[in-house]
Short mmCIF file of C-alpha atoms in Angstrom, two decimals:
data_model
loop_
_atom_site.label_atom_id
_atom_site.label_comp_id
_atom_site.label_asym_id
_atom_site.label_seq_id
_atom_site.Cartn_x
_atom_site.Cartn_y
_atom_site.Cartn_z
CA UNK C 87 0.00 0.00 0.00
CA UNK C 88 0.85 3.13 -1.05
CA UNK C 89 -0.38 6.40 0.53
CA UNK C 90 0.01 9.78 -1.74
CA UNK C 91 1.28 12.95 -0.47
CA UNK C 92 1.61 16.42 -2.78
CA UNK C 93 4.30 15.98 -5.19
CA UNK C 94 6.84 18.31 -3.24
CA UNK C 95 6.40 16.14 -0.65
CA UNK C 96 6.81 12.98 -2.24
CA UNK C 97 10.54 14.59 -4.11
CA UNK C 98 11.38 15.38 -0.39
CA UNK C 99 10.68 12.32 0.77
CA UNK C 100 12.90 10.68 -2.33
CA UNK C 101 15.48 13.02 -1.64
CA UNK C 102 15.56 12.03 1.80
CA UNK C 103 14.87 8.56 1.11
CA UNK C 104 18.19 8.80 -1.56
CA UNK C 105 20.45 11.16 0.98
CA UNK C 106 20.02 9.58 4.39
CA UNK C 107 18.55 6.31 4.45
CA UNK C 108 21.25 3.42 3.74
CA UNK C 109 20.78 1.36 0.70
CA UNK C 110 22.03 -2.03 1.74
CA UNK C 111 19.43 -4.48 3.65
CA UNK C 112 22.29 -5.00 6.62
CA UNK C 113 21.85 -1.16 7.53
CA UNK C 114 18.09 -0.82 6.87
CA UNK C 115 17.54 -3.65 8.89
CA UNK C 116 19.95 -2.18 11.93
CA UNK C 117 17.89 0.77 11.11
CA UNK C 118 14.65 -0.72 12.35
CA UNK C 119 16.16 -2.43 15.15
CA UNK C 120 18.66 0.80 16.80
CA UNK C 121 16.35 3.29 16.01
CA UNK C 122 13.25 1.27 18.26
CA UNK C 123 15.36 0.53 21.05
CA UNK C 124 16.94 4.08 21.36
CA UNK C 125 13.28 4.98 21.86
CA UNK C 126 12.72 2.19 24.53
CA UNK C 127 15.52 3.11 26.18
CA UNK C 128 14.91 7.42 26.21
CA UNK C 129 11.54 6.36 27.81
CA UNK C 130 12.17 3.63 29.88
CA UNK C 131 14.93 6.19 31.47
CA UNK C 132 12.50 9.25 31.54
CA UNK C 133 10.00 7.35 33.50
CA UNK C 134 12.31 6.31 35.54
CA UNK C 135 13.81 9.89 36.15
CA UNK C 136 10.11 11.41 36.39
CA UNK C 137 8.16 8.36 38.41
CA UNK C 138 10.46 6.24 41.16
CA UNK C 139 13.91 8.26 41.39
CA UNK C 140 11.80 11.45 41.18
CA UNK C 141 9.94 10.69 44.42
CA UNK C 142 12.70 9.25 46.12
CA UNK C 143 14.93 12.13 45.60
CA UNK C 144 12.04 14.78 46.68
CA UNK C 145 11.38 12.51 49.77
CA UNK C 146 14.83 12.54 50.91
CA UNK C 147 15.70 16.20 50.35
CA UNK C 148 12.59 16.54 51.56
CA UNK C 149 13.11 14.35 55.35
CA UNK C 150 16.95 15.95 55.38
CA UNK C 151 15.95 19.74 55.53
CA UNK C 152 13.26 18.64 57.92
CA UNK C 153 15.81 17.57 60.33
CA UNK C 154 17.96 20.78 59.85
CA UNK C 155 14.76 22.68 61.05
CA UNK C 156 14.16 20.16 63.83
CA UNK C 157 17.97 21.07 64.65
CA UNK C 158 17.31 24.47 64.12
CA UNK C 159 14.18 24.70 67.01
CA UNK C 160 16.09 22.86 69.16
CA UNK C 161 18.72 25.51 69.42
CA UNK C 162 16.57 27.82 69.46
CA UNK C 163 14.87 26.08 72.64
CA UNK C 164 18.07 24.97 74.64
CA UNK C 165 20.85 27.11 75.48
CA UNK C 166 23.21 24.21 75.06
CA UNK C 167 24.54 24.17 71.56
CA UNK C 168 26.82 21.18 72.67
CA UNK C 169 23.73 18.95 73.33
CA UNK C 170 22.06 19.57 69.92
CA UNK C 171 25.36 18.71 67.68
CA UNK C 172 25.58 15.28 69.58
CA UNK C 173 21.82 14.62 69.21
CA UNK C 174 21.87 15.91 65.49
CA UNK C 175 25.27 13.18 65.05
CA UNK C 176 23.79 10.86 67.04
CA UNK C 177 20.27 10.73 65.35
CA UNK C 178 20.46 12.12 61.93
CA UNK C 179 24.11 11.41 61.20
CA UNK C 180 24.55 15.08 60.47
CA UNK C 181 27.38 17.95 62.25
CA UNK C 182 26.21 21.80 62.91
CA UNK C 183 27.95 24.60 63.33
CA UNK C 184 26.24 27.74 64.42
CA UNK C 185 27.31 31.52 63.81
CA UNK C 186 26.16 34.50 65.24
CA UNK C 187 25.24 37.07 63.11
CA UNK C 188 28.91 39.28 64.29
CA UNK C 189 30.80 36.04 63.09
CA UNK C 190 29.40 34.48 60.22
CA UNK C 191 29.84 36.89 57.34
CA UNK C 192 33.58 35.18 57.42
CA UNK C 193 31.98 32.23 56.78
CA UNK C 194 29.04 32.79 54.46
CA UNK C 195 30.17 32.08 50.78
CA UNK C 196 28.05 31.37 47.45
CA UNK C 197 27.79 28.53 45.86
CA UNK C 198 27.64 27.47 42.63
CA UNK C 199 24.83 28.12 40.64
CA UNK C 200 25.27 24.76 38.51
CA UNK C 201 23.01 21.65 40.26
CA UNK C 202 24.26 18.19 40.19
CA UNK C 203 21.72 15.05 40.69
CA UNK C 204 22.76 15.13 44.27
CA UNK C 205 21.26 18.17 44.86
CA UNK C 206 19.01 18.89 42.77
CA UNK C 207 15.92 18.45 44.98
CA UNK C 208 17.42 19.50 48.03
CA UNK C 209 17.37 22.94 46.39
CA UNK C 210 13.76 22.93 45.99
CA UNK C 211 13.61 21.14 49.57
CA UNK C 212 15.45 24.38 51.07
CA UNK C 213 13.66 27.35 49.22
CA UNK C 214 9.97 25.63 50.15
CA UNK C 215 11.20 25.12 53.87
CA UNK C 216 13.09 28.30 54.38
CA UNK C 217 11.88 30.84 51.51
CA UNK C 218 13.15 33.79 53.43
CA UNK C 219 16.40 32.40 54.32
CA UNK C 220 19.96 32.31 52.23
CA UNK C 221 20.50 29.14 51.23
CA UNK C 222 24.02 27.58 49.74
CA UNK C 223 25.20 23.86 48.86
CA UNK C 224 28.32 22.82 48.56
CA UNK C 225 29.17 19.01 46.93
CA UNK C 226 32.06 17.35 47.88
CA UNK C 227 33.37 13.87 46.54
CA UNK C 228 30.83 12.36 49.58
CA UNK C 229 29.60 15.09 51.78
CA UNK C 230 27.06 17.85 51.44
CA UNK C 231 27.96 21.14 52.88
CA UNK C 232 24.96 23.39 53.18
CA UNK C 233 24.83 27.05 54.62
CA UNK C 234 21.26 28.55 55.52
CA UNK C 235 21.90 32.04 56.87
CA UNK C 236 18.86 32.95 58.77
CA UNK C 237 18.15 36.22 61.02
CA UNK C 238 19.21 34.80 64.08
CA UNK C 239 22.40 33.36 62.52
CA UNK C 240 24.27 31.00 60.23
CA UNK C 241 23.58 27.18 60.31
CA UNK C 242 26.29 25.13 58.76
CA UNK C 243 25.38 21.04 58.27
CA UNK C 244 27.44 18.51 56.93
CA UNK C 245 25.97 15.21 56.39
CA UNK C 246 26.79 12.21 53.50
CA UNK C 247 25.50 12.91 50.08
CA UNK C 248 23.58 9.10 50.29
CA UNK C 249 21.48 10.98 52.94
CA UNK C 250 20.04 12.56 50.08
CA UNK C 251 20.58 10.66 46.75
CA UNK C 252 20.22 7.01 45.44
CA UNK C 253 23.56 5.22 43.54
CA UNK C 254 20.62 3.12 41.74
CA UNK C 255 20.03 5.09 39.53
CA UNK C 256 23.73 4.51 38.11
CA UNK C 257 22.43 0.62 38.63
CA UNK C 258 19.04 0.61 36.76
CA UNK C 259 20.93 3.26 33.82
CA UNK C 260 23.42 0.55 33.38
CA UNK C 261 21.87 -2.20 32.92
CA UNK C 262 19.56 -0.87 30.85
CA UNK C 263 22.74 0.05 28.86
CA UNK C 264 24.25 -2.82 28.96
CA UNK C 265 21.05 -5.11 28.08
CA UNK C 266 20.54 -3.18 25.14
CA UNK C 267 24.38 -3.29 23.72
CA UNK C 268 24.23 -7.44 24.09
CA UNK C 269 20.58 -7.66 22.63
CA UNK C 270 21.79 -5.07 20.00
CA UNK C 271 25.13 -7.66 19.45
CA UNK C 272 22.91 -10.97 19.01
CA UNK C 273 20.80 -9.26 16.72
CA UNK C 274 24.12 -7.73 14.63
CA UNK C 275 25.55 -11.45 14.32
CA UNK C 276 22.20 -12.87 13.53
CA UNK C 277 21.53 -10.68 10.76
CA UNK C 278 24.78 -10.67 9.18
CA UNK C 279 24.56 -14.50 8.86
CA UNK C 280 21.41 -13.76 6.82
CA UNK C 281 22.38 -11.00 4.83
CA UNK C 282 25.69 -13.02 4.17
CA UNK C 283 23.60 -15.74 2.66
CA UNK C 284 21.65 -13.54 0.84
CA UNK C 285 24.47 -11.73 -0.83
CA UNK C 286 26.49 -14.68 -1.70
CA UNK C 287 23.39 -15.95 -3.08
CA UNK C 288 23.62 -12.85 -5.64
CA UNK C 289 26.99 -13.19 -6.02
CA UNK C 290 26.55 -16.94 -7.14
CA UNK C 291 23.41 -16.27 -9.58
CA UNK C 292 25.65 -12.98 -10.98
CA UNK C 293 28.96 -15.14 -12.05
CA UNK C 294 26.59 -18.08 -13.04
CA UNK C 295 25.36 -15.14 -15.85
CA UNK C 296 28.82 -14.89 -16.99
CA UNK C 297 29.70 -18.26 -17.22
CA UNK C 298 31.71 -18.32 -13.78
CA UNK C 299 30.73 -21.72 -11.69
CA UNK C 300 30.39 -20.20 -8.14
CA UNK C 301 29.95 -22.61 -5.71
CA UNK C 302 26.82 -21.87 -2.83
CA UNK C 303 25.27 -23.85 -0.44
CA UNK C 304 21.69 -22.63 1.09
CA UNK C 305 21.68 -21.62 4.80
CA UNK C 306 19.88 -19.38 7.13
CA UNK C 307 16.50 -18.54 7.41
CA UNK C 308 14.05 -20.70 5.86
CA UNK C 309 12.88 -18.16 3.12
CA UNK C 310 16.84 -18.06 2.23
CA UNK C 311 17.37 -21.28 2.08
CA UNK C 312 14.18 -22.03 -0.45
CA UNK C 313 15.62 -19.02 -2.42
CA UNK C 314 19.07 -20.54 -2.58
CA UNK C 315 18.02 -24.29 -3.33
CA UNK C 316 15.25 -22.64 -6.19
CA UNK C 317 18.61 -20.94 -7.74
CA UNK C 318 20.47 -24.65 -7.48
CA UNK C 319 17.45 -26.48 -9.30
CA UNK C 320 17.35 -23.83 -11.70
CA UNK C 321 20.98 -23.59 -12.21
CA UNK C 322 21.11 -27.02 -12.61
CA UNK C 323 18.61 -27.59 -15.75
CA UNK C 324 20.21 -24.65 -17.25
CA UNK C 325 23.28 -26.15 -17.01
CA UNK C 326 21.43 -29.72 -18.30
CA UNK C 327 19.67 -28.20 -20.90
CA UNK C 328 22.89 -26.23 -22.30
CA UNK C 329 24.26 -29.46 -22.57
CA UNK C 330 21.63 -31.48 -24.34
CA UNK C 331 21.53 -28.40 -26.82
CA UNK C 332 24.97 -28.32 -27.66
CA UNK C 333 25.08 -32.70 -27.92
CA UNK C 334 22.22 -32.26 -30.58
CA UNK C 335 23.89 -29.27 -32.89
CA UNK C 336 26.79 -31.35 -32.57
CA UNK C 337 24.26 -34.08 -34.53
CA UNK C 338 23.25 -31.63 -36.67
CA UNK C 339 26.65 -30.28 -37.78
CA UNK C 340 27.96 -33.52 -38.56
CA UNK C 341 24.42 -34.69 -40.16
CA UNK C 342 24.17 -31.55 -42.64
CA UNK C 343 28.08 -31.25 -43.22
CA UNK C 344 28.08 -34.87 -44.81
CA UNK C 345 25.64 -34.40 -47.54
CA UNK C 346 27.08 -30.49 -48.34
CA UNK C 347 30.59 -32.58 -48.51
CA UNK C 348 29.36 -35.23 -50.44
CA UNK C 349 27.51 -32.74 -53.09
CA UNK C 350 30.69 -30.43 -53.49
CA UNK C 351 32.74 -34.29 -54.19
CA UNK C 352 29.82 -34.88 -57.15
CA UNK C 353 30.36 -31.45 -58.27
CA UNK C 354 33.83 -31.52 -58.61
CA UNK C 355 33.81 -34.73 -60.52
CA UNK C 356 31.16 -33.06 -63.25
CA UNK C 357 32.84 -31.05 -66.11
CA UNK C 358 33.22 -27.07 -65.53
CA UNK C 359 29.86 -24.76 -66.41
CA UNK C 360 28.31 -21.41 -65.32
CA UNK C 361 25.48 -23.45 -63.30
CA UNK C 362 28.25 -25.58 -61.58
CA UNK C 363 29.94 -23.05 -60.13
CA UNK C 364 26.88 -21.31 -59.31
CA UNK C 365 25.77 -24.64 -57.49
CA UNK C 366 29.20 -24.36 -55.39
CA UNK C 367 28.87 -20.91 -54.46
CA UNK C 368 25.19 -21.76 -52.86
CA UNK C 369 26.96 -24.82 -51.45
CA UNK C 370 29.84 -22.67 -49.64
CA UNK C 371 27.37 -20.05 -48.40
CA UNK C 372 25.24 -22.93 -47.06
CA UNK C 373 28.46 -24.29 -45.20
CA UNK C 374 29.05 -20.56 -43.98
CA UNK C 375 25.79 -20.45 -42.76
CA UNK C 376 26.10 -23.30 -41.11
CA UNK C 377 29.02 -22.12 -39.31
CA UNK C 378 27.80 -19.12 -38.16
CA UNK C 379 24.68 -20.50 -36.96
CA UNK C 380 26.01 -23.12 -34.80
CA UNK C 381 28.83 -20.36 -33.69
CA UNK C 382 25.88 -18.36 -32.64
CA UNK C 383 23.42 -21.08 -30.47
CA UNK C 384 26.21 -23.12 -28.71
CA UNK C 385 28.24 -20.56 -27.56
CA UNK C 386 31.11 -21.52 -25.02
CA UNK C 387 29.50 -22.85 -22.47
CA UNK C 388 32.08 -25.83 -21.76
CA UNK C 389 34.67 -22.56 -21.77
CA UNK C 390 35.89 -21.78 -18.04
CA UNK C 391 35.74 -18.15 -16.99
CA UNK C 392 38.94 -16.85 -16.12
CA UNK C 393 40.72 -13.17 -16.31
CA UNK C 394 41.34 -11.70 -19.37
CA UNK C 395 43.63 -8.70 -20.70
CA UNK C 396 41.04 -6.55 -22.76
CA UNK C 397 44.51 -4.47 -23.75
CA UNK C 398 46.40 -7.12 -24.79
CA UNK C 399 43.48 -9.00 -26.91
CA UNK C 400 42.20 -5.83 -28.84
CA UNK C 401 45.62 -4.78 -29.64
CA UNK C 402 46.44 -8.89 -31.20
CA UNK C 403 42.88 -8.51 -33.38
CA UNK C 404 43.86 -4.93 -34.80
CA UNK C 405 47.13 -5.99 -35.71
CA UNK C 406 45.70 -9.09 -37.49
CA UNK C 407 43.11 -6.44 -39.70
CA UNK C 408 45.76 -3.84 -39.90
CA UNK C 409 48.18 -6.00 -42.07
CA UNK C 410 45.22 -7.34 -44.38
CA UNK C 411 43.83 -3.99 -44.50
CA UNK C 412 44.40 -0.67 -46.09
CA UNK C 413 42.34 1.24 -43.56
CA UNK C 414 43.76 3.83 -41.06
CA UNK C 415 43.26 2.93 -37.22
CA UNK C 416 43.95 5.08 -33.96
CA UNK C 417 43.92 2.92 -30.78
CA UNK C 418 43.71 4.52 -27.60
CA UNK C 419 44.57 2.17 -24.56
CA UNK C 420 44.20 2.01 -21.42
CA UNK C 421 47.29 1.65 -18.99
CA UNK C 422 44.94 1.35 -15.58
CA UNK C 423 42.78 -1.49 -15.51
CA UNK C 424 42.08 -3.62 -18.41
CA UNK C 425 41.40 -7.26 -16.98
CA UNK C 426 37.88 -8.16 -16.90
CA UNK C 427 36.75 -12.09 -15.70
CA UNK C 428 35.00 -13.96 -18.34
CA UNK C 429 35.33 -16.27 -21.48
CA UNK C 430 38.28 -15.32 -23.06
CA UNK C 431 37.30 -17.32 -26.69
CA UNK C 432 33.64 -16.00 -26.59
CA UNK C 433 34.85 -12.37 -25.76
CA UNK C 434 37.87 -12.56 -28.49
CA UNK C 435 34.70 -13.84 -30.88
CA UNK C 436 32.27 -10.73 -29.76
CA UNK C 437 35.06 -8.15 -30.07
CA UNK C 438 36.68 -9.61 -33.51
CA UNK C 439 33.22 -8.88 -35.24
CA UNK C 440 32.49 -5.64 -34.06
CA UNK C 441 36.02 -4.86 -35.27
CA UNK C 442 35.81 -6.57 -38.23
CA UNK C 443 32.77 -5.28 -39.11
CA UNK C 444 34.86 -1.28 -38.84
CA UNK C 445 37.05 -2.55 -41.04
CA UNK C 446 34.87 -4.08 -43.54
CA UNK C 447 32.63 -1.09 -43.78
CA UNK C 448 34.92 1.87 -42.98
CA UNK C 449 38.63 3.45 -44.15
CA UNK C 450 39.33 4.99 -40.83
CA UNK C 451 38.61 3.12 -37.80
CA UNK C 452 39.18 4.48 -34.11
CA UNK C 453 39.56 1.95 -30.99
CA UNK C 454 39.36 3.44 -27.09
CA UNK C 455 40.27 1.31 -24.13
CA UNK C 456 39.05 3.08 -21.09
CA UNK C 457 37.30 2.28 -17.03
CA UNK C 458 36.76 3.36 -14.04
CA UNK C 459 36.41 1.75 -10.95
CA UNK C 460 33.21 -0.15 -12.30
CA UNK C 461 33.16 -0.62 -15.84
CA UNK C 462 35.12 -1.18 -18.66
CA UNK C 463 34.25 0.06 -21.89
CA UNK C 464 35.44 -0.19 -25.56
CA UNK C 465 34.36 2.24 -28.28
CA UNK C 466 35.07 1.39 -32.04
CA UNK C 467 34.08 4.26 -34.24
CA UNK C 468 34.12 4.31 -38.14
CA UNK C 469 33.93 6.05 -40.63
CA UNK C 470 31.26 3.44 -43.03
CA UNK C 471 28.18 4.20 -44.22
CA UNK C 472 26.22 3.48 -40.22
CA UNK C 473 23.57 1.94 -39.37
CA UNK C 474 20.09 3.92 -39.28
CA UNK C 475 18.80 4.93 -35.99
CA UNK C 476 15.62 2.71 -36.61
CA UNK C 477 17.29 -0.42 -37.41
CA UNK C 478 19.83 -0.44 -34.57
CA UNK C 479 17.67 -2.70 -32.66
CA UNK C 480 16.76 -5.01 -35.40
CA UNK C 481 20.77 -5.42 -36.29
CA UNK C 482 20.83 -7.40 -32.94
CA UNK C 483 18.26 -10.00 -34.24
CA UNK C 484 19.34 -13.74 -35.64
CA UNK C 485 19.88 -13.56 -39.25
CA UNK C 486 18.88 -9.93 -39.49
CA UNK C 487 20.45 -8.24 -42.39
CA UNK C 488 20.17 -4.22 -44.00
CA UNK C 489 20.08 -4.02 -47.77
CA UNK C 490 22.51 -1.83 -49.59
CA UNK C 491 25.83 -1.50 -48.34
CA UNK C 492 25.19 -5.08 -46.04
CA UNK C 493 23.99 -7.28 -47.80
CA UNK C 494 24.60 -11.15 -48.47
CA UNK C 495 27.06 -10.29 -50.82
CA UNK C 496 29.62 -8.78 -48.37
CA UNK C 497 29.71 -12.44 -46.89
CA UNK C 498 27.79 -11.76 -43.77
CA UNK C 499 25.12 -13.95 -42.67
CA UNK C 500 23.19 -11.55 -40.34
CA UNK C 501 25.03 -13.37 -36.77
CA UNK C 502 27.60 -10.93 -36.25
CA UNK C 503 26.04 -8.37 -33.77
CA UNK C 504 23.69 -10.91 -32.54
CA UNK C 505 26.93 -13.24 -31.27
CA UNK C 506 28.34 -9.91 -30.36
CA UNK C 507 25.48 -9.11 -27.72
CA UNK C 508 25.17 -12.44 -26.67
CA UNK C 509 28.33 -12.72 -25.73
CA UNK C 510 28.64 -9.43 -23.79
CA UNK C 511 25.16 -9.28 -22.23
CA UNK C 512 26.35 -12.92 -21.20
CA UNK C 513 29.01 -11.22 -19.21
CA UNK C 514 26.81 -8.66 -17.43
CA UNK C 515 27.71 -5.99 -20.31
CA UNK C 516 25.92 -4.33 -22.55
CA UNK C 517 26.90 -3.26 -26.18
CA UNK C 518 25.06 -0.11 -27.83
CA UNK C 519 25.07 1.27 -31.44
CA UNK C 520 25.62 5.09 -31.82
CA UNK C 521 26.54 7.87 -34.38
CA UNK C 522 30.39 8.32 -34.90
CA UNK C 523 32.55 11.43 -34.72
CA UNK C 524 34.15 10.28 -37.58
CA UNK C 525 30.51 10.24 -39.14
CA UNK C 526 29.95 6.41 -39.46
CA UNK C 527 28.78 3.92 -36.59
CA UNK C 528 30.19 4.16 -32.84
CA UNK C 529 29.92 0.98 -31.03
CA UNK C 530 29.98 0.73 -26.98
CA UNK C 531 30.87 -2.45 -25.67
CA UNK C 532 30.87 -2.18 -21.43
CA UNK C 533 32.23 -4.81 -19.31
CA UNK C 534 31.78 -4.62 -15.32
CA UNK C 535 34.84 -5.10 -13.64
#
């Protein structure tokens, strides 16, 4: 389902979508699983911080500066100072000193305005119990220090900070912490044991395309593994139907080239006429038929892949046209990268007829090598009569052929291209027919790397 927003929404939401959001399933599916538990854990600790801590904290600042004012009337009371410090030590673990107005502006000092979790509530606790006193907090490593500076003098109490805060808050924060990392973990190692299966399932049915006999054995999740033995079976009767094709044009060959043979014997036995040597042109342009036709369904598939110098193999096919040709050629190569993995007899077949077909058709051929960190592309421009822009699909087609300047009499059979792009697309490429600088036909062979 769907659901439509305005258009500028919907290219924000692609933009975003294109920007921010990770492409590969590993990260979308960490995605889902960080960004939920983040939110557990934000309100899990809020609560906390806002429900038990929260009234724990007030109730303790709270019982604390309740005691100082107990302490406080009882001075007030009794003339002896010495008997409220022992009771306040003795019964609210808690010291007091006491300063007379005339003494305790040497002791009176502010403190900081920053609160800490310590005392955060006591500060509330001390401006609701004494809202017309001066009021100052001082945190050490493990005792408070507070100063409330009242008409009748300055009170100074020390007591431990636990009086008034809880250490389990560290407690509950940490193993919420800690929970989360090692559920966070599992679910990391889980899913890159599926996502590993997944991709190596690509992997496999992406060098099985070009010929390259990964091997992969199904594991993980159930779905994966049906996916994964699907490929197999599938890969298998490819394989097994490859096979039985290329057993019966074997068959065929050998069943078609006997009687051609066997005609061109009769024919050479028979005197020397016009129609005779007619009848042994048809015969050799059957045979080259033949040829190309059986060139063109079999293929190499018994033809291992392995990695093959694009440089090295365009330069050995130009060299073979240059020295039977009068045409001029420019090569450009490429010094960076020009290995690709595949077929090395079905590629030298693809590229030799895309070349040959320059120099059949053209006087001034020009070859490029070039790639990036991708692809690898070749680009054969000449300077022939082209290929119209409405037929450039049609030239890929079995046994297609243009009248005029290619026609049966040039010796083509219509297979060229066609093996060309069979080969290529066979190897992940792709191969594309454009107009030429040089004002004939540009062909763009590309070849991931």
């Amino acid at each position: 389902m769907h659901i439509k927003f305005p258009q500028k929404m919907e290219r924000a939401l692609t933009a975003f979508k294109h920007k921010f959001l990770p492409r590969s399933l590993f990260f979308r599916t960490m995605l889902l699983i960080f960004i939920p538990l983040i939110v557990v854990q934000v309100v899990s600790i809020y609560a906390f911080f806002e429900g038990s801590w929260g009234r724990v904290g007030h109730r303790l600042s709270d019982n604390l500066v309740s005691n100082m004012a107990f302490v406080m009337q009882m001075h007030d009371e009794s003339s002896d100072f010495a008997h409220v410090q022992q009771m306040a030590e003795t019964l609210y673990d808690m010291q007091v000193q006491y300063y007379d107005n005339e003494n305790k502006h040497s002791v009176w000092r502010e403190s900081k305005k920053k609160r800490s979790f310590a005392t955060y509530f006591l500060v509330e606790a001390l401006k609701n119990k004494f809202p017309l006193a001066n009021t100052a907090i001082f945190d050490h490593k493990g005792d408070l220090n507070v100063l409330v500076d009242t008409d009748q003098g300055l009170y100074e109490f020390t007591t431990p900070r636990k009086n008034i805060f809880t250490t389990s808050v560290f407690g509950f924060v940490i193993w919420m912490i800690g929970t989360s990392l090692l559920l966070f973990v599992v679910a990391v190692l889980f899913l890159r044991v599926q996502v590993r299966s997944i991709a190596q399932l690509a992997t496999a049915a992406e060098d099985f395309g070009k010929g390259i006999n990964t091997k992969f054995k199904p594991y993980g999740s159930i779905e994966v593994r049906r996916a994964g033995l699907a490929f197999t079976k599938m890969k298998e009767r490819i394989v097994r139907q490859i096979s039985e094709r290329t057993q019966m044009l074997a068959g065929v060959s050998h069943d078609l080239r006997t009687p051609l043979t066997r005609m061109k014997l009769q024919l050479a036995m028979l005197p020397e006429s016009k129609e005779n040597q007619e009848f042994v042109q048809d015969i050799n342009e059957m045979e080259k038929m033949l040829d190309g036709y059986l060139a063109f369904v079999s293929g190499e598939g018994g033809e291992k892949a392995t990695f093959v110098d694009m440089n090295e193999m365009v330069t050995s096919i130009i060299n073979k046209y240059r020295r039977n040709s009068n045409a001029m050629i420019r090569y450009s190569t490429n010094y960076d990268v020009s290995a690709v993995q595949g077929r090395e007899q079905a590629l030298r077949r693809a590229v030799t007829n895309v070349i040959e077909n320059a120099f059949h058709y053209g006087q001034t051929i020009a070859v490029k090598l070039s790639s990036d960190d991708k692809r690898l592309e070749l680009t054969i421009d000449d300077d022939g009569p082209g290929i119209p822009a409405d037929k450039r699909d049609d030239v890929f087609k079995a046994f297609y052929r243009i009248e005029g300047s290619r026609n049966k009499e040039t010796g083509g059979v219509g297979l060229g291209l066609a093996i060309a792009k069979d080969v290529i697309v066979s190897h992940g490429g792709s191969i594309q027919l454009e107009d030429s600088d040089l004002g004939g036909l540009r062909v763009l062979i590309s070849l991931p790397l």
